[in-house]
Amino acid sequence: MTTIETNTNGYVVGSTLERVLKAGHFAVTGELGPPQSADGDEIREKAALLKGLVDGVNITDNQTAIVRMSSIGAGTIVVQEGLEPIIQMTCRDRNRLAIQSDLLGAYALGMRNLLCLSGDHQKFGNHPTAKNVFDMDSVQLVKMVTDMRDECIFQCGDALKGQEPRFFIGAASAPFADPIDFRPYRLAKKINAGADFIQTQLVYDVEAFDRFMEKVRELGLHEKTYILAGVGPLKSPGMARYMKNNVPGILVPDEIIERMTAAGKPWADIKKDELTREDKRARSKVWRDEGIQVCIDLIQQLREIKGVAGVHIMAIEWEKAVKPIVEGAGLYPRPTVKEPVTQ
Amino acid sequence: MIIAERKPLDEIKTLVDDAQKVLVVGCGTCVTVCFAGGSREAQITAASLRMSTKLDGNGKNVGDVTVQRQCEWEYLDEIKDQVEDADMVLSLGCGIGVQAIAEHFPESWVVPGLNTTFLGIPSEQGVWEERCAACGDCILGLTGGICPIARCSKSLLNGPCGGSEAGHCEIDPDVPCAWQLIYDRLSSKDKLHVILDLQPPKNWSTSRDGGPRKIVREDLRLKAEEA
């Protein structure tokens, strides 16, 4: 079993993600969705596809409100496989008692990174008749885990009795959700609450993201936290259009949709019912290759934006895409940072 | 006010199945204003039950009466004889009315004819919307008079989640995003600074989470000799 170093050497936590970011490297994180089953091998297979390619891997917490293996359970397997998980914790399913106790367990099991989220509403999931919790929100969650780490207190103010859970604490930002003018300020609230790093919603519109970052820089937020821009490979022009039209807070410029469409041009004149299985397979391959290339191009553009400290690659159920993306973007091999913090 | 909706007739028929003589009791307050359980609805419900059970070949004797408020003992006293004369009471009051009847007439059996839905307002003719969650610790002073506990789908206290789009909540295009409303209102009053401070986790002990709630006002209580 791989053990994670506990000597923090001047770091708040000493996780790989923290070391890479503090050494000034452009960080790369990935995402792993646990199975809708108790099958640990599925985690091991996905972990193998990401190992060595990312500095940390988000383990989703009942994403889209669909019941899956717990983030901490799956994260334990990921630790055993030699990767560093970034545990996702939402406010939808647990109250402050459950969140704190689960995080004590997560630390004891070797987890060192945490992403604090509100959580998708259960209406979208497979248990829409469930009662939600929302005892606290994501900003309050960031503050609670920061206080557990830095003040060694529980949310109620009582002192912890022994080892405190030391997490490198992350939060999410949705730069393009409404009210758009408030987004940098909401980010500031999360940073003031203690967020060490930020992962953003998927970015396809680099210009719009640049405008967001301009405000972020004006507020000096990029100097108080590490901002990882969210990217994800598109599988088809249809997926691009779906995201543009149906997913709140995601902007997909027409030129990207056109680029994806153009890739499938050799099949464009064939009627839908005349497409053979081979045609569809070949077209899907070309689309996916183009999706990976679009993702690489986005990473390179995002890297040029001041204040972007890394990328968070969301390739859920397409973990194989991460390797060509990371390699194609010139981000492989990942750096190893052993020395103490240099700041 | 309290907003309610009448249960479907089939469900009501199942609830009163055991009884031959049914008394439908309307309420003259909140549920009258929201057209769910007032005198008119009590009459219609009683008539529907009479006709429907007659068609089924087991016509029930269904009467109706409406009191000013089902949640106060003095108004319930007025219908004591009718309640005791019936096999069963179908209350068209809110959940409080049903329980008041059960508590006041322990010998009688009462069933609900309404689903009590929320505390809200008629935002336009024929439309009712939730406004208050009765959390017991009002924060409307911080949010421009718009309640994120009742009106944000996740009851967030520190601003909108990523699911706010074009003014509506991601759960339904017909549900306004409470935080967009709060943002717009504070922004128009130049008071945005109010929501930049971190709001700590809410004390839910004043809400239902603290157990059934009760208020005792000693200054208003009757002394033993007056009671």
Coordinates of C-alpha atoms in Angstrom, one line a residue:
Chain A
M1 CA 0.0 0.0 0.0
T2 CA 1.3 3.4 -0.9
T3 CA 1.5 5.8 2.0
I4 CA 1.2 9.6 1.6
E5 CA 3.9 11.6 3.2
T6 CA 2.8 13.3 6.4
N7 CA 5.9 15.5 6.8
T8 CA 4.5 18.9 5.7
N9 CA 7.9 20.5 5.4
G10 CA 6.5 24.0 5.5
Y11 CA 3.5 23.1 3.4
V12 CA 0.0 23.4 4.8
V13 CA -0.6 19.8 3.9
G14 CA 2.2 18.5 1.7
S15 CA 0.0 16.9 -0.9
T16 CA 1.4 16.5 -4.4
L17 CA -1.0 19.1 -5.7
E18 CA 0.1 21.6 -3.1
R19 CA 3.8 20.9 -3.8
V20 CA 3.4 21.3 -7.6
L21 CA 1.4 24.5 -7.3
K22 CA 3.7 26.1 -4.7
A23 CA 6.8 25.2 -6.8
G24 CA 5.2 27.3 -9.6
H25 CA 4.4 24.4 -12.0
F26 CA 1.3 24.4 -14.1
A27 CA -0.9 21.8 -12.3
V28 CA -3.0 19.1 -13.8
T29 CA -5.9 17.5 -12.0
G30 CA -8.3 14.8 -13.4
E31 CA -11.6 13.3 -12.4
L32 CA -12.7 9.8 -11.6
G33 CA -16.4 8.9 -11.2
P34 CA -17.0 6.0 -8.9
P35 CA -19.2 3.2 -10.1
Q36 CA -22.9 2.6 -9.4
S37 CA -21.8 -0.6 -7.7
A38 CA -19.5 -2.0 -5.0
D39 CA -16.9 -3.0 -7.6
G40 CA -13.5 -1.8 -6.5
D41 CA -11.8 -3.0 -9.7
E42 CA -13.6 -0.4 -11.7
I43 CA -11.8 2.2 -9.6
R44 CA -8.5 0.4 -10.1
E45 CA -8.9 0.3 -13.8
K46 CA -9.8 4.0 -14.0
A47 CA -6.9 4.9 -11.7
A48 CA -4.5 3.0 -13.9
L49 CA -5.6 5.3 -16.8
L50 CA -4.8 8.4 -14.8
K51 CA -1.7 7.4 -12.9
G52 CA 1.3 9.6 -13.6
L53 CA -0.7 12.0 -15.7
V54 CA -2.3 14.1 -13.0
D55 CA -1.2 15.7 -9.7
G56 CA -4.5 14.8 -8.1
V57 CA -7.7 13.2 -9.1
N58 CA -11.2 14.4 -8.1
I59 CA -13.4 11.6 -6.8
T60 CA -16.9 12.7 -7.3
D61 CA -19.5 12.6 -4.5
N62 CA -22.8 11.1 -5.8
Q63 CA -22.4 13.4 -8.9
T64 CA -25.6 14.6 -10.5
A65 CA -27.3 13.1 -7.4
I66 CA -27.0 9.6 -8.7
V67 CA -26.0 7.0 -6.0
R68 CA -22.4 5.8 -6.5
M69 CA -19.7 4.3 -4.4
S70 CA -18.7 7.0 -1.8
S71 CA -16.0 9.4 -2.6
I72 CA -14.0 8.5 0.5
G73 CA -14.4 4.7 -0.2
A74 CA -13.3 5.0 -3.8
G75 CA -10.6 7.5 -2.7
T76 CA -9.1 4.9 -0.3
I77 CA -8.7 2.5 -3.3
V78 CA -7.1 5.4 -5.3
V79 CA -4.6 6.0 -2.5
Q80 CA -3.8 2.3 -2.5
E81 CA -3.2 2.5 -6.3
G82 CA -0.6 5.3 -5.8
L83 CA -2.6 8.3 -6.9
E84 CA -3.6 11.3 -4.8
P85 CA -7.4 11.7 -4.6
I86 CA -9.1 15.0 -4.3
I87 CA -12.2 14.0 -2.2
Q88 CA -15.3 15.8 -3.3
M89 CA -17.8 16.6 -0.5
T90 CA -21.2 18.1 -1.1
C91 CA -23.7 19.7 1.3
R92 CA -26.6 17.9 -0.2
D93 CA -26.4 14.5 1.5
R94 CA -24.8 15.3 4.9
N95 CA -25.2 17.6 7.8
R96 CA -22.3 19.2 9.6
L97 CA -21.9 16.2 11.9
A98 CA -21.7 13.7 9.1
I99 CA -19.3 15.9 7.0
Q100 CA -16.9 16.4 9.9
S101 CA -16.8 12.7 10.9
D102 CA -16.4 11.5 7.4
L103 CA -13.5 13.9 6.9
L104 CA -11.8 12.7 10.0
G105 CA -12.0 9.3 8.6
A106 CA -10.8 10.4 5.1
Y107 CA -7.7 12.0 6.6
A108 CA -7.0 8.9 8.7
L109 CA -7.3 6.8 5.4
G110 CA -4.6 9.0 3.7
M111 CA -6.6 11.5 1.8
R112 CA -5.0 15.0 1.7
N113 CA -7.0 17.1 -0.8
L114 CA -10.7 18.1 -0.5
L115 CA -13.1 19.9 -2.9
C116 CA -16.0 21.6 -1.2
L117 CA -19.3 21.8 -3.2
S118 CA -22.9 22.6 -2.7
G119 CA -24.0 19.6 -4.7
D120 CA -26.4 19.1 -7.6
H121 CA -30.0 19.2 -6.5
Q122 CA -31.5 15.7 -6.1
K123 CA -34.2 16.5 -8.6
F124 CA -31.6 15.6 -11.3
G125 CA -30.6 12.3 -9.9
N126 CA -32.0 8.8 -9.5
H127 CA -33.7 9.5 -6.1
P128 CA -35.7 12.6 -6.8
T129 CA -38.1 11.9 -3.9
A130 CA -35.2 12.1 -1.4
K131 CA -35.0 14.7 1.3
N132 CA -32.0 16.9 0.8
V133 CA -29.9 18.3 3.7
F134 CA -28.2 21.6 2.9
D135 CA -27.5 22.2 6.6
M136 CA -24.6 24.4 5.3
D137 CA -23.5 25.8 2.0
S138 CA -20.1 25.3 0.2
V139 CA -18.7 28.6 1.5
Q140 CA -19.5 27.6 5.1
L141 CA -18.0 24.1 4.4
V142 CA -14.7 25.6 3.3
K143 CA -14.6 27.7 6.4
M144 CA -15.5 24.7 8.6
V145 CA -12.7 22.5 7.2
T146 CA -10.2 25.4 7.3
D147 CA -11.0 25.9 11.0
M148 CA -10.6 22.2 11.7
R149 CA -7.2 22.3 10.1
D150 CA -5.8 25.6 11.2
E151 CA -7.7 26.2 14.5
C152 CA -8.1 22.5 15.4
I153 CA -11.8 23.1 16.2
F154 CA -15.0 21.6 15.2
Q155 CA -17.7 23.7 13.7
C156 CA -19.3 24.1 17.1
G157 CA -16.1 25.6 18.5
D158 CA -15.1 22.6 20.6
A159 CA -11.4 21.6 20.3
L160 CA -10.5 18.5 18.4
K161 CA -9.0 15.9 20.7
G162 CA -5.8 15.0 18.9
Q163 CA -4.7 14.9 15.2
E164 CA -6.5 17.5 13.1
P165 CA -7.5 16.6 9.5
R166 CA -5.1 18.5 7.3
F167 CA -6.6 19.0 3.8
F168 CA -5.4 21.1 0.9
I169 CA -8.8 22.8 0.5
G170 CA -10.5 23.5 -2.8
A171 CA -13.7 25.1 -3.9
A172 CA -15.5 25.4 -7.3
S173 CA -16.2 28.5 -9.3
A174 CA -18.8 28.9 -12.1
P175 CA -17.5 31.9 -14.0
F176 CA -20.3 32.0 -16.5
A177 CA -23.3 31.3 -14.3
D178 CA -25.7 34.2 -13.4
P179 CA -25.6 36.7 -12.0
I180 CA -22.3 36.9 -13.8
D181 CA -21.1 40.1 -12.2
F182 CA -21.3 38.5 -8.8
R183 CA -19.1 35.5 -9.7
P184 CA -15.7 37.0 -8.9
Y185 CA -17.1 38.2 -5.5
R186 CA -18.5 34.7 -4.7
L187 CA -15.0 33.4 -5.5
A188 CA -13.6 36.0 -3.1
K189 CA -15.9 34.7 -0.4
K190 CA -14.6 31.1 -0.9
I191 CA -11.0 32.4 -0.8
N192 CA -11.7 34.4 2.3
A193 CA -13.2 31.3 3.9
G194 CA -9.9 29.5 3.3
A195 CA -9.9 27.9 -0.2
D196 CA -6.3 27.0 -1.2
F197 CA -7.3 26.1 -4.7
I198 CA -10.2 26.6 -7.1
Q199 CA -11.4 24.4 -9.9
T200 CA -13.7 26.1 -12.4
Q201 CA -16.7 24.9 -14.4
L202 CA -15.8 23.8 -17.9
V203 CA -14.3 26.5 -20.0
Y204 CA -14.8 26.5 -23.8
D205 CA -15.1 30.3 -24.3
V206 CA -11.6 31.5 -23.5
E207 CA -12.4 35.1 -24.2
A208 CA -15.3 35.1 -21.7
F209 CA -13.0 33.4 -19.2
D210 CA -10.3 36.0 -19.8
R211 CA -12.8 38.7 -18.9
F212 CA -13.6 36.8 -15.7
M213 CA -9.9 36.5 -14.9
E214 CA -9.4 40.2 -15.5
K215 CA -11.8 40.9 -12.7
V216 CA -10.2 38.2 -10.6
R217 CA -6.8 39.8 -11.0
E218 CA -8.3 43.3 -10.3
L219 CA -9.5 41.9 -7.0
G220 CA -6.1 40.3 -6.4
L221 CA -7.7 36.9 -6.0
H222 CA -5.2 35.0 -8.2
E223 CA -2.5 35.8 -5.6
K224 CA -4.5 34.4 -2.7
T225 CA -5.4 31.0 -4.3
Y226 CA -4.5 28.7 -7.1
I227 CA -7.0 28.8 -9.9
L228 CA -7.3 25.6 -12.1
A229 CA -9.4 26.2 -15.2
G230 CA -11.8 23.4 -16.0
V231 CA -11.5 21.7 -19.4
G232 CA -13.1 18.6 -20.9
P233 CA -12.9 16.8 -24.3
L234 CA -16.0 16.9 -26.5
K235 CA -17.2 13.6 -28.0
S236 CA -19.3 15.0 -30.8
P237 CA -20.8 18.2 -32.1
G238 CA -24.1 17.1 -30.5
M239 CA -22.4 17.1 -27.1
A240 CA -21.1 20.6 -27.7
R241 CA -24.6 21.8 -28.7
Y242 CA -26.2 20.1 -25.7
M243 CA -23.8 21.8 -23.3
K244 CA -24.3 25.1 -24.9
N245 CA -28.1 24.9 -24.8
N246 CA -28.9 22.8 -21.8
V247 CA -26.2 23.1 -19.1
P248 CA -26.3 26.3 -17.0
G249 CA -23.1 28.1 -16.7
I250 CA -21.3 26.6 -19.7
L251 CA -20.6 28.7 -22.8
V252 CA -19.6 26.9 -26.0
P253 CA -18.6 29.3 -28.8
D254 CA -20.0 28.5 -32.3
E255 CA -16.5 28.2 -33.7
I256 CA -15.9 25.1 -31.5
I257 CA -19.2 23.6 -32.5
E258 CA -18.3 24.3 -36.2
R259 CA -14.8 22.8 -35.7
M260 CA -16.4 19.6 -34.3
T261 CA -18.9 19.5 -37.1
A262 CA -16.2 20.0 -39.7
A263 CA -14.3 17.0 -38.4
G264 CA -17.3 14.8 -39.3
K265 CA -17.6 16.3 -42.8
P266 CA -16.8 13.0 -44.7
W267 CA -20.0 11.6 -43.3
A268 CA -22.1 14.8 -43.5
D269 CA -23.8 13.9 -46.8
I270 CA -24.7 10.4 -45.9
K271 CA -28.3 10.1 -44.7
K272 CA -28.8 9.2 -41.1
D273 CA -30.4 5.8 -41.8
E274 CA -27.8 4.9 -44.4
L275 CA -24.8 5.3 -42.0
T276 CA -23.3 1.9 -41.4
R277 CA -22.0 0.8 -38.0
E278 CA -18.4 1.2 -39.4
D279 CA -19.3 4.7 -40.6
K280 CA -20.5 5.6 -37.2
R281 CA -17.5 4.1 -35.5
A282 CA -15.1 5.9 -37.8
R283 CA -17.0 9.2 -37.4
S284 CA -17.0 8.9 -33.6
K285 CA -13.2 8.3 -33.7
V286 CA -12.6 11.4 -35.8
W287 CA -14.9 13.5 -33.6
R288 CA -13.2 12.2 -30.4
D289 CA -9.8 12.9 -31.9
E290 CA -10.9 16.4 -32.7
G291 CA -12.4 16.8 -29.2
I292 CA -9.1 15.9 -27.7
Q293 CA -7.3 18.4 -30.0
V294 CA -9.8 21.2 -29.1
C295 CA -9.1 20.4 -25.5
I296 CA -5.3 20.6 -26.0
D297 CA -5.7 24.0 -27.8
L298 CA -7.9 25.3 -25.0
I299 CA -5.3 24.3 -22.4
Q300 CA -2.6 26.1 -24.3
Q301 CA -4.7 29.3 -24.6
L302 CA -5.7 29.1 -20.9
R303 CA -2.1 28.7 -19.9
E304 CA -1.4 32.1 -21.3
I305 CA -3.9 33.8 -19.0
K306 CA -2.3 35.4 -16.0
G307 CA -3.6 33.9 -12.8
V308 CA -4.4 30.4 -14.2
A309 CA -2.3 28.0 -12.2
G310 CA -3.3 24.8 -13.9
V311 CA -6.1 22.9 -15.5
H312 CA -8.7 20.5 -14.2
I313 CA -9.5 17.9 -16.9
M314 CA -13.0 16.5 -16.7
A315 CA -13.2 13.4 -18.8
I316 CA -15.7 11.4 -16.8
E317 CA -16.3 8.0 -18.4
W318 CA -13.6 8.8 -20.9
E319 CA -10.5 8.6 -18.7
K320 CA -8.5 7.3 -21.7
A321 CA -8.6 10.8 -23.2
V322 CA -6.5 12.2 -20.4
K323 CA -3.2 10.7 -21.6
P324 CA -3.3 12.2 -25.1
I325 CA -4.5 15.5 -23.7
V326 CA -1.8 15.8 -21.1
E327 CA 0.9 14.7 -23.5
G328 CA -0.5 16.8 -26.4
A329 CA -0.5 19.9 -24.2
G330 CA 3.2 19.3 -23.3
L331 CA 2.3 18.7 -19.6
Y332 CA 3.9 15.2 -19.4
P333 CA 5.8 14.0 -17.5
R334 CA 4.4 15.5 -14.3
P335 CA 7.0 17.2 -12.1
T336 CA 8.0 15.7 -8.8
V337 CA 8.5 18.2 -6.0
K338 CA 10.3 16.8 -3.0
E339 CA 12.0 19.9 -1.6
P340 CA 10.5 22.1 1.1
V341 CA 8.3 25.0 0.1
T342 CA 10.4 27.8 -1.5
Q343 CA 8.1 30.7 -1.1
Chain B
M1 CA -50.9 32.7 4.7
I2 CA -51.1 28.9 4.6
I3 CA -51.5 27.6 1.1
A4 CA -53.2 24.2 0.5
E5 CA -54.6 22.1 -2.3
R6 CA -57.5 19.7 -2.2
K7 CA -56.7 16.0 -2.4
P8 CA -58.0 14.1 -5.5
L9 CA -61.5 12.9 -5.0
D10 CA -60.4 9.2 -5.3
E11 CA -58.0 9.6 -2.4
I12 CA -60.7 11.3 -0.3
K13 CA -63.2 8.5 -1.1
T14 CA -60.6 6.0 0.1
L15 CA -60.1 8.0 3.3
V16 CA -63.8 8.1 4.1
D17 CA -64.6 4.6 2.9
D18 CA -65.4 3.2 6.4
A19 CA -68.0 5.9 7.2
Q20 CA -71.6 6.2 6.2
K21 CA -72.2 9.7 7.7
V22 CA -69.5 12.1 6.8
L23 CA -69.2 15.8 7.9
V24 CA -67.1 18.0 5.6
V25 CA -65.7 20.8 7.7
G26 CA -64.4 23.9 5.8
C27 CA -62.3 26.7 7.3
G28 CA -63.0 30.4 6.7
T29 CA -59.4 31.7 6.9
C30 CA -56.3 30.8 4.9
V31 CA -57.7 27.9 2.9
T32 CA -60.7 30.0 1.9
V33 CA -58.5 32.7 0.5
C34 CA -56.5 30.1 -1.6
F35 CA -59.8 28.4 -2.8
A36 CA -58.9 25.1 -1.3
G37 CA -61.1 24.5 1.8
G38 CA -63.6 27.4 2.3
S39 CA -67.3 27.1 2.5
R40 CA -67.7 26.9 -1.3
E41 CA -65.1 24.1 -1.6
A42 CA -66.7 22.3 1.4
Q43 CA -70.1 22.3 -0.4
I44 CA -68.6 21.1 -3.7
T45 CA -66.6 18.4 -2.0
A46 CA -69.7 17.2 0.0
A47 CA -71.8 17.2 -3.2
S48 CA -69.1 15.4 -5.2
L49 CA -68.8 12.7 -2.5
R50 CA -72.6 12.3 -2.3
M51 CA -72.9 11.9 -6.1
S52 CA -69.8 9.7 -6.6
T53 CA -70.6 7.3 -3.8
K54 CA -74.2 7.1 -5.0
L55 CA -73.0 6.2 -8.5
D56 CA -70.8 3.5 -6.9
G57 CA -73.9 2.0 -5.4
N58 CA -73.1 3.0 -1.8
G59 CA -74.4 6.5 -1.4
K60 CA -73.1 8.2 1.7
N61 CA -74.8 10.8 3.8
V62 CA -72.4 13.7 3.5
G63 CA -73.1 17.1 5.0
D64 CA -70.9 20.2 5.3
V65 CA -70.2 23.1 7.6
T66 CA -67.6 25.8 7.7
V67 CA -66.1 27.4 10.7
Q68 CA -64.3 30.7 10.8
R69 CA -61.0 29.1 12.0
Q70 CA -60.4 25.4 12.5
C71 CA -57.3 26.2 14.6
E72 CA -59.1 27.8 17.5
W73 CA -61.1 25.9 20.1
E74 CA -63.9 28.5 20.4
Y75 CA -64.9 28.1 16.7
L76 CA -64.8 24.3 17.0
D77 CA -67.1 24.4 19.9
E78 CA -69.8 25.7 17.5
I79 CA -69.9 22.5 15.6
K80 CA -69.7 20.1 18.5
D81 CA -73.1 18.5 17.9
Q82 CA -72.6 18.0 14.1
V83 CA -69.1 16.4 14.7
E84 CA -70.4 14.0 17.3
D85 CA -73.4 13.1 15.1
A86 CA -71.1 12.1 12.1
D87 CA -69.2 8.8 11.7
M88 CA -66.2 10.7 10.4
V89 CA -65.0 14.3 9.8
L90 CA -63.4 15.2 6.5
S91 CA -61.5 18.4 7.4
L92 CA -60.8 20.9 4.6
G93 CA -58.6 22.9 7.0
C94 CA -54.8 22.9 6.8
G95 CA -52.9 20.3 8.8
I96 CA -53.4 22.4 11.8
G97 CA -57.1 22.3 11.4
V98 CA -57.2 18.6 11.1
Q99 CA -55.2 18.2 14.3
A100 CA -57.2 20.7 16.1
I101 CA -60.4 18.7 15.4
A102 CA -58.7 15.5 16.4
E103 CA -57.5 17.1 19.7
H104 CA -60.8 18.8 20.4
F105 CA -63.0 15.9 19.6
P106 CA -61.1 12.8 20.8
E107 CA -64.1 10.6 20.4
S108 CA -64.4 11.4 16.7
W109 CA -62.4 10.3 13.7
V110 CA -61.0 13.0 11.4
V111 CA -59.2 12.7 8.0
P112 CA -57.6 15.4 5.9
G113 CA -59.2 16.5 2.6
L114 CA -56.3 18.9 1.7
N115 CA -52.6 18.7 1.3
T116 CA -51.1 21.6 3.2
T117 CA -48.3 22.8 0.8
F118 CA -46.6 26.0 2.0
L119 CA -46.6 29.5 3.5
G120 CA -46.9 31.9 0.7
I121 CA -48.8 34.5 -1.3
P122 CA -51.2 34.6 -4.3
S123 CA -48.7 36.2 -6.7
E124 CA -51.4 36.6 -9.3
Q125 CA -55.0 35.4 -9.7
G126 CA -54.8 31.6 -9.6
V127 CA -51.1 31.4 -8.8
W128 CA -49.6 30.8 -5.3
E129 CA -45.9 30.9 -4.4
E130 CA -43.9 29.9 -1.4
R131 CA -42.3 32.8 0.6
C132 CA -41.5 31.6 4.1
A133 CA -40.1 28.4 5.7
A134 CA -40.9 29.4 9.3
C135 CA -37.3 28.8 10.2
G136 CA -37.6 30.8 13.4
D137 CA -34.7 33.1 12.9
C138 CA -35.5 35.6 10.2
I139 CA -32.6 36.9 8.0
L140 CA -34.7 38.9 5.5
G141 CA -32.9 42.0 6.8
L142 CA -29.7 40.7 5.2
T143 CA -31.2 39.7 1.9
G144 CA -33.3 42.6 0.8
G145 CA -36.6 41.1 1.9
I146 CA -36.2 37.9 -0.3
C147 CA -35.8 34.6 1.6
P148 CA -33.1 32.2 0.4
I149 CA -34.2 29.6 2.9
A150 CA -37.6 29.3 1.4
R151 CA -36.8 30.3 -2.1
C152 CA -33.4 29.0 -3.0
S153 CA -33.7 25.3 -3.9
K154 CA -30.6 24.6 -1.7
S155 CA -31.3 27.2 1.0
L156 CA -27.9 28.7 0.3
L157 CA -26.8 31.6 2.5
N158 CA -23.7 32.9 0.7
G159 CA -24.9 33.5 -2.8
P160 CA -26.0 31.6 -5.9
C161 CA -24.8 28.2 -6.9
G162 CA -23.6 27.4 -10.4
G163 CA -27.1 26.5 -11.5
S164 CA -28.5 30.0 -11.8
E165 CA -29.2 30.9 -15.4
A166 CA -31.0 33.9 -16.9
G167 CA -32.8 34.5 -13.6
H168 CA -34.1 31.1 -13.0
C169 CA -33.1 28.1 -11.0
E170 CA -31.7 25.0 -12.7
I171 CA -34.4 22.8 -11.1
D172 CA -37.2 24.4 -13.2
P173 CA -37.3 27.3 -15.7
D174 CA -40.5 28.5 -13.9
V175 CA -38.6 28.9 -10.6
P176 CA -36.9 32.2 -10.2
C177 CA -33.3 32.0 -8.7
A178 CA -33.7 33.6 -5.2
W179 CA -30.1 34.7 -5.3
Q180 CA -30.6 36.5 -8.6
L181 CA -33.5 38.3 -7.0
I182 CA -31.5 39.2 -4.0
Y183 CA -28.5 40.3 -6.1
D184 CA -30.7 42.5 -8.3
R185 CA -32.5 44.1 -5.3
L186 CA -29.3 44.8 -3.3
S187 CA -27.6 46.0 -6.4
S188 CA -30.4 48.5 -7.1
K189 CA -30.2 49.8 -3.5
D190 CA -26.4 50.0 -3.6
K191 CA -26.2 47.5 -0.8
L192 CA -24.3 44.6 -2.3
H193 CA -21.7 44.8 0.4
V194 CA -24.2 43.1 2.7
I195 CA -23.8 39.8 0.9
L196 CA -20.0 40.0 0.6
D197 CA -19.5 39.0 4.2
L198 CA -19.5 35.3 5.0
Q199 CA -22.7 34.2 6.5
P200 CA -21.9 31.5 9.1
P201 CA -23.8 28.2 9.2
K202 CA -27.4 28.8 10.2
N203 CA -28.7 27.9 13.7
W204 CA -31.4 25.4 12.7
S205 CA -32.5 24.8 16.3
T206 CA -35.1 27.5 15.9
S207 CA -36.4 25.6 12.9
R208 CA -38.2 22.3 12.9
D209 CA -34.8 20.7 13.4
G210 CA -34.9 21.7 17.1
G211 CA -38.0 19.5 17.6
P212 CA -41.7 20.6 17.8
R213 CA -41.8 24.3 18.6
K214 CA -43.8 26.1 21.2
I215 CA -44.0 29.8 22.4
V216 CA -45.1 30.7 25.9
R217 CA -45.9 34.3 26.6
E218 CA -46.2 34.7 30.3
D219 CA -47.4 38.3 29.9
L220 CA -50.4 37.0 28.0
R221 CA -51.3 33.9 29.9
L222 CA -54.4 33.9 32.1
K223 CA -53.8 33.6 35.8
A224 CA -55.2 30.4 37.4
E225 CA -58.3 32.1 38.7
E226 CA -59.2 33.6 35.3
A227 CA -58.6 30.5 33.3

